[in-house]
Amino acid sequence: MSKISFLSAILITSLLSSCGFHTPYKNTTLNASIIASTNNAFADELKKRFDQEASQSLIVQIDNEVQKKQTASYKSDGKANSYTLSLSIPVKVFNNNNKLLLSKDFSVSIHLSKMSVTQADRLQIEETYAQLRSTIVKKLLRILSKFNEN
């Protein structure tokens, strides 16, 4: 009976340890000069991920983000039931010699059900745009780290 308890404890421990938890991603050797308009939420989020102590090996030019909210479905009374939220951010990456390395519009979208309370719906939309922005930051950081290796 004790062998079964011991084996089940090992099995449960191994299952819990393989749940996929990882520490937050922070590239400690990457820093870049960011060119963006003031109050650019994407640029602010990207700056948080850089190591300010590292030398700036790249120049990142960020244009204004484009947010789109399109109604995806309607209720029987004609009111919106769900949305498709899209976020697009044009980005250009240069090396220190001003050679263009990347010019790309990063885009992501998500389907979102409308909430019944207007204020809660607005907060949900704002939070979703923040999550979409974070997704694009992660994609861009992977690309920048490859440029930084070369």
mmCIF file of C-alpha atoms in Angstrom:
data_model
loop_
_atom_site.group_PDB
_atom_site.id
_atom_site.type_symbol
_atom_site.label_atom_id
_atom_site.label_comp_id
_atom_site.label_asym_id
_atom_site.label_seq_id
_atom_site.Cartn_x
_atom_site.Cartn_y
_atom_site.Cartn_z
ATOM 1 C CA MET A 1 0.000 0.000 0.000
ATOM 2 C CA SER A 2 2.851 2.428 0.784
ATOM 3 C CA LYS A 3 4.472 1.719 -2.607
ATOM 4 C CA ILE A 4 1.267 2.816 -4.354
ATOM 5 C CA SER A 5 1.160 6.036 -2.312
ATOM 6 C CA PHE A 6 4.822 6.683 -3.046
ATOM 7 C CA LEU A 7 4.385 6.059 -6.783
ATOM 8 C CA SER A 8 1.278 8.236 -6.937
ATOM 9 C CA ALA A 9 3.139 11.052 -5.123
ATOM 10 C CA ILE A 10 5.982 10.835 -7.665
ATOM 11 C CA LEU A 11 3.498 10.812 -10.549
ATOM 12 C CA ILE A 12 1.615 13.854 -9.216
ATOM 13 C CA THR A 13 4.858 15.725 -8.558
ATOM 14 C CA SER A 14 6.171 15.077 -12.054
ATOM 15 C CA LEU A 15 2.872 16.157 -13.615
ATOM 16 C CA LEU A 16 2.809 19.391 -11.627
ATOM 17 C CA SER A 17 6.433 20.184 -12.381
ATOM 18 C CA SER A 18 5.852 19.885 -16.113
ATOM 19 C CA CYS A 19 2.987 22.384 -16.267
ATOM 20 C CA GLY A 20 4.964 24.753 -18.508
ATOM 21 C CA PHE A 21 5.625 27.569 -16.057
ATOM 22 C CA HIS A 22 8.482 29.801 -17.169
ATOM 23 C CA THR A 23 9.952 32.924 -15.686
ATOM 24 C CA PRO A 24 8.965 36.172 -17.457
ATOM 25 C CA TYR A 25 10.958 36.853 -20.605
ATOM 26 C CA LYS A 26 13.436 39.692 -20.349
ATOM 27 C CA ASN A 27 16.255 40.019 -22.802
ATOM 28 C CA THR A 28 19.096 41.234 -20.610
ATOM 29 C CA THR A 29 21.566 41.959 -23.409
ATOM 30 C CA LEU A 30 19.299 43.883 -25.771
ATOM 31 C CA ASN A 31 18.927 47.639 -25.924
ATOM 32 C CA ALA A 32 17.872 49.865 -28.784
ATOM 33 C CA SER A 33 17.232 53.503 -29.490
ATOM 34 C CA ILE A 34 13.492 53.962 -29.955
ATOM 35 C CA ILE A 35 12.089 56.664 -32.214
ATOM 36 C CA ALA A 36 8.357 57.194 -31.660
ATOM 37 C CA SER A 37 5.822 59.917 -31.090
ATOM 38 C CA THR A 38 5.115 60.978 -27.533
ATOM 39 C CA ASN A 39 2.484 58.998 -25.632
ATOM 40 C CA ASN A 40 3.069 55.899 -27.759
ATOM 41 C CA ALA A 41 1.890 53.005 -25.559
ATOM 42 C CA PHE A 42 3.702 50.394 -27.655
ATOM 43 C CA ALA A 43 7.025 52.245 -27.408
ATOM 44 C CA ASP A 44 6.598 52.566 -23.638
ATOM 45 C CA GLU A 45 5.904 48.831 -23.319
ATOM 46 C CA LEU A 46 8.919 47.988 -25.499
ATOM 47 C CA LYS A 47 11.265 50.228 -23.467
ATOM 48 C CA LYS A 48 10.366 48.277 -20.309
ATOM 49 C CA ARG A 49 11.787 45.106 -21.885
ATOM 50 C CA PHE A 50 15.200 46.563 -22.740
ATOM 51 C CA ASP A 51 18.271 46.550 -20.544
ATOM 52 C CA GLN A 52 19.135 50.239 -20.232
ATOM 53 C CA GLU A 53 22.688 49.332 -19.164
ATOM 54 C CA ALA A 54 23.473 47.577 -22.472
ATOM 55 C CA SER A 55 24.848 49.417 -25.480
ATOM 56 C CA GLN A 56 22.325 50.448 -28.117
ATOM 57 C CA SER A 57 23.042 48.368 -31.187
ATOM 58 C CA LEU A 58 19.778 48.950 -33.070
ATOM 59 C CA ILE A 59 17.406 51.805 -33.900
ATOM 60 C CA VAL A 60 13.684 51.031 -33.776
ATOM 61 C CA GLN A 61 11.273 53.434 -35.441
ATOM 62 C CA ILE A 62 7.663 52.953 -34.319
ATOM 63 C CA ASP A 63 4.745 54.646 -36.051
ATOM 64 C CA ASN A 64 1.343 55.178 -34.453
ATOM 65 C CA GLU A 65 -0.689 52.065 -33.772
ATOM 66 C CA VAL A 66 -3.970 51.456 -35.566
ATOM 67 C CA GLN A 67 -6.799 50.005 -33.485
ATOM 68 C CA LYS A 68 -9.904 48.607 -35.191
ATOM 69 C CA LYS A 69 -13.076 47.382 -33.539
ATOM 70 C CA GLN A 70 -15.477 45.652 -35.907
ATOM 71 C CA THR A 71 -18.780 44.126 -34.919
ATOM 72 C CA ALA A 72 -18.642 40.385 -35.542
ATOM 73 C CA SER A 73 -22.170 39.340 -34.575
ATOM 74 C CA TYR A 74 -25.496 40.860 -33.603
ATOM 75 C CA LYS A 75 -28.288 39.908 -31.196
ATOM 76 C CA SER A 76 -31.856 39.437 -32.397
ATOM 77 C CA ASP A 77 -32.677 43.019 -31.366
ATOM 78 C CA GLY A 78 -29.961 44.381 -33.673
ATOM 79 C CA LYS A 79 -27.416 45.261 -30.969
ATOM 80 C CA ALA A 80 -23.791 44.133 -31.151
ATOM 81 C CA ASN A 81 -23.058 40.776 -29.535
ATOM 82 C CA SER A 82 -19.322 40.399 -30.227
ATOM 83 C CA TYR A 83 -16.370 42.253 -31.724
ATOM 84 C CA THR A 84 -13.191 41.543 -33.572
ATOM 85 C CA LEU A 85 -10.423 43.752 -32.197
ATOM 86 C CA SER A 86 -7.354 44.322 -34.363
ATOM 87 C CA LEU A 87 -4.104 46.087 -33.593
ATOM 88 C CA SER A 88 -1.537 47.014 -36.223
ATOM 89 C CA ILE A 89 1.811 48.697 -35.550
ATOM 90 C CA PRO A 90 4.266 49.704 -38.303
ATOM 91 C CA VAL A 91 7.882 49.134 -37.215
ATOM 92 C CA LYS A 92 11.213 49.776 -38.912
ATOM 93 C CA VAL A 93 14.521 48.522 -37.548
ATOM 94 C CA PHE A 94 17.884 49.991 -38.521
ATOM 95 C CA ASN A 95 21.428 49.142 -37.497
ATOM 96 C CA ASN A 96 23.823 51.823 -36.212
ATOM 97 C CA ASN A 97 24.845 52.616 -39.810
ATOM 98 C CA ASN A 98 21.189 53.454 -40.667
ATOM 99 C CA LYS A 99 20.883 50.354 -42.850
ATOM 100 C CA LEU A 100 17.266 49.139 -42.927
ATOM 101 C CA LEU A 101 17.056 45.651 -41.421
ATOM 102 C CA LEU A 102 13.292 45.274 -41.105
ATOM 103 C CA SER A 103 10.176 47.119 -42.227
ATOM 104 C CA LYS A 104 7.013 45.391 -41.142
ATOM 105 C CA ASP A 105 3.458 46.053 -40.006
ATOM 106 C CA PHE A 106 2.898 43.811 -36.991
ATOM 107 C CA SER A 107 -0.778 42.873 -36.740
ATOM 108 C CA VAL A 108 -2.803 40.769 -34.325
ATOM 109 C CA SER A 109 -6.527 40.343 -33.784
ATOM 110 C CA ILE A 110 -8.875 38.640 -31.359
ATOM 111 C CA HIS A 111 -12.577 37.865 -31.103
ATOM 112 C CA LEU A 112 -14.282 39.316 -28.033
ATOM 113 C CA SER A 113 -17.830 38.886 -26.682
ATOM 114 C CA LYS A 114 -19.608 42.096 -25.691
ATOM 115 C CA MET A 115 -20.340 42.551 -22.016
ATOM 116 C CA SER A 116 -23.751 43.749 -20.853
ATOM 117 C CA VAL A 117 -22.423 46.680 -18.779
ATOM 118 C CA THR A 118 -20.986 49.529 -20.869
ATOM 119 C CA GLN A 119 -18.160 50.414 -18.470
ATOM 120 C CA ALA A 120 -17.104 46.773 -18.073
ATOM 121 C CA ASP A 121 -17.176 46.371 -21.857
ATOM 122 C CA ARG A 122 -14.946 49.425 -22.306
ATOM 123 C CA LEU A 123 -12.475 48.160 -19.669
ATOM 124 C CA GLN A 124 -12.427 44.724 -21.310
ATOM 125 C CA ILE A 125 -11.623 46.308 -24.682
ATOM 126 C CA GLU A 126 -8.803 48.432 -23.190
ATOM 127 C CA GLU A 127 -7.310 45.390 -21.451
ATOM 128 C CA THR A 128 -7.538 43.343 -24.636
ATOM 129 C CA TYR A 129 -5.670 46.015 -26.601
ATOM 130 C CA ALA A 130 -2.970 45.959 -23.897
ATOM 131 C CA GLN A 131 -2.691 42.177 -24.299
ATOM 132 C CA LEU A 132 -2.469 42.486 -28.083
ATOM 133 C CA ARG A 133 0.242 45.131 -27.674
ATOM 134 C CA SER A 134 2.177 42.776 -25.375
ATOM 135 C CA THR A 135 1.907 39.994 -27.971
ATOM 136 C CA ILE A 136 3.441 42.226 -30.634
ATOM 137 C CA VAL A 137 6.208 43.301 -28.222
ATOM 138 C CA LYS A 138 7.143 39.650 -27.685
ATOM 139 C CA LYS A 139 7.221 38.997 -31.437
ATOM 140 C CA LEU A 140 9.391 42.049 -32.037
ATOM 141 C CA LEU A 141 11.781 41.134 -29.211
ATOM 142 C CA ARG A 142 12.385 37.698 -30.752
ATOM 143 C CA ILE A 143 13.260 39.349 -34.063
ATOM 144 C CA LEU A 144 15.447 42.016 -32.431
ATOM 145 C CA SER A 145 17.379 39.415 -30.468
ATOM 146 C CA LYS A 146 18.245 37.633 -33.729
ATOM 147 C CA PHE A 147 19.484 40.931 -35.231
ATOM 148 C CA ASN A 148 21.488 41.577 -32.071
ATOM 149 C CA GLU A 149 23.250 38.199 -32.403
ATOM 150 C CA ASN A 150 24.667 39.122 -35.826
#
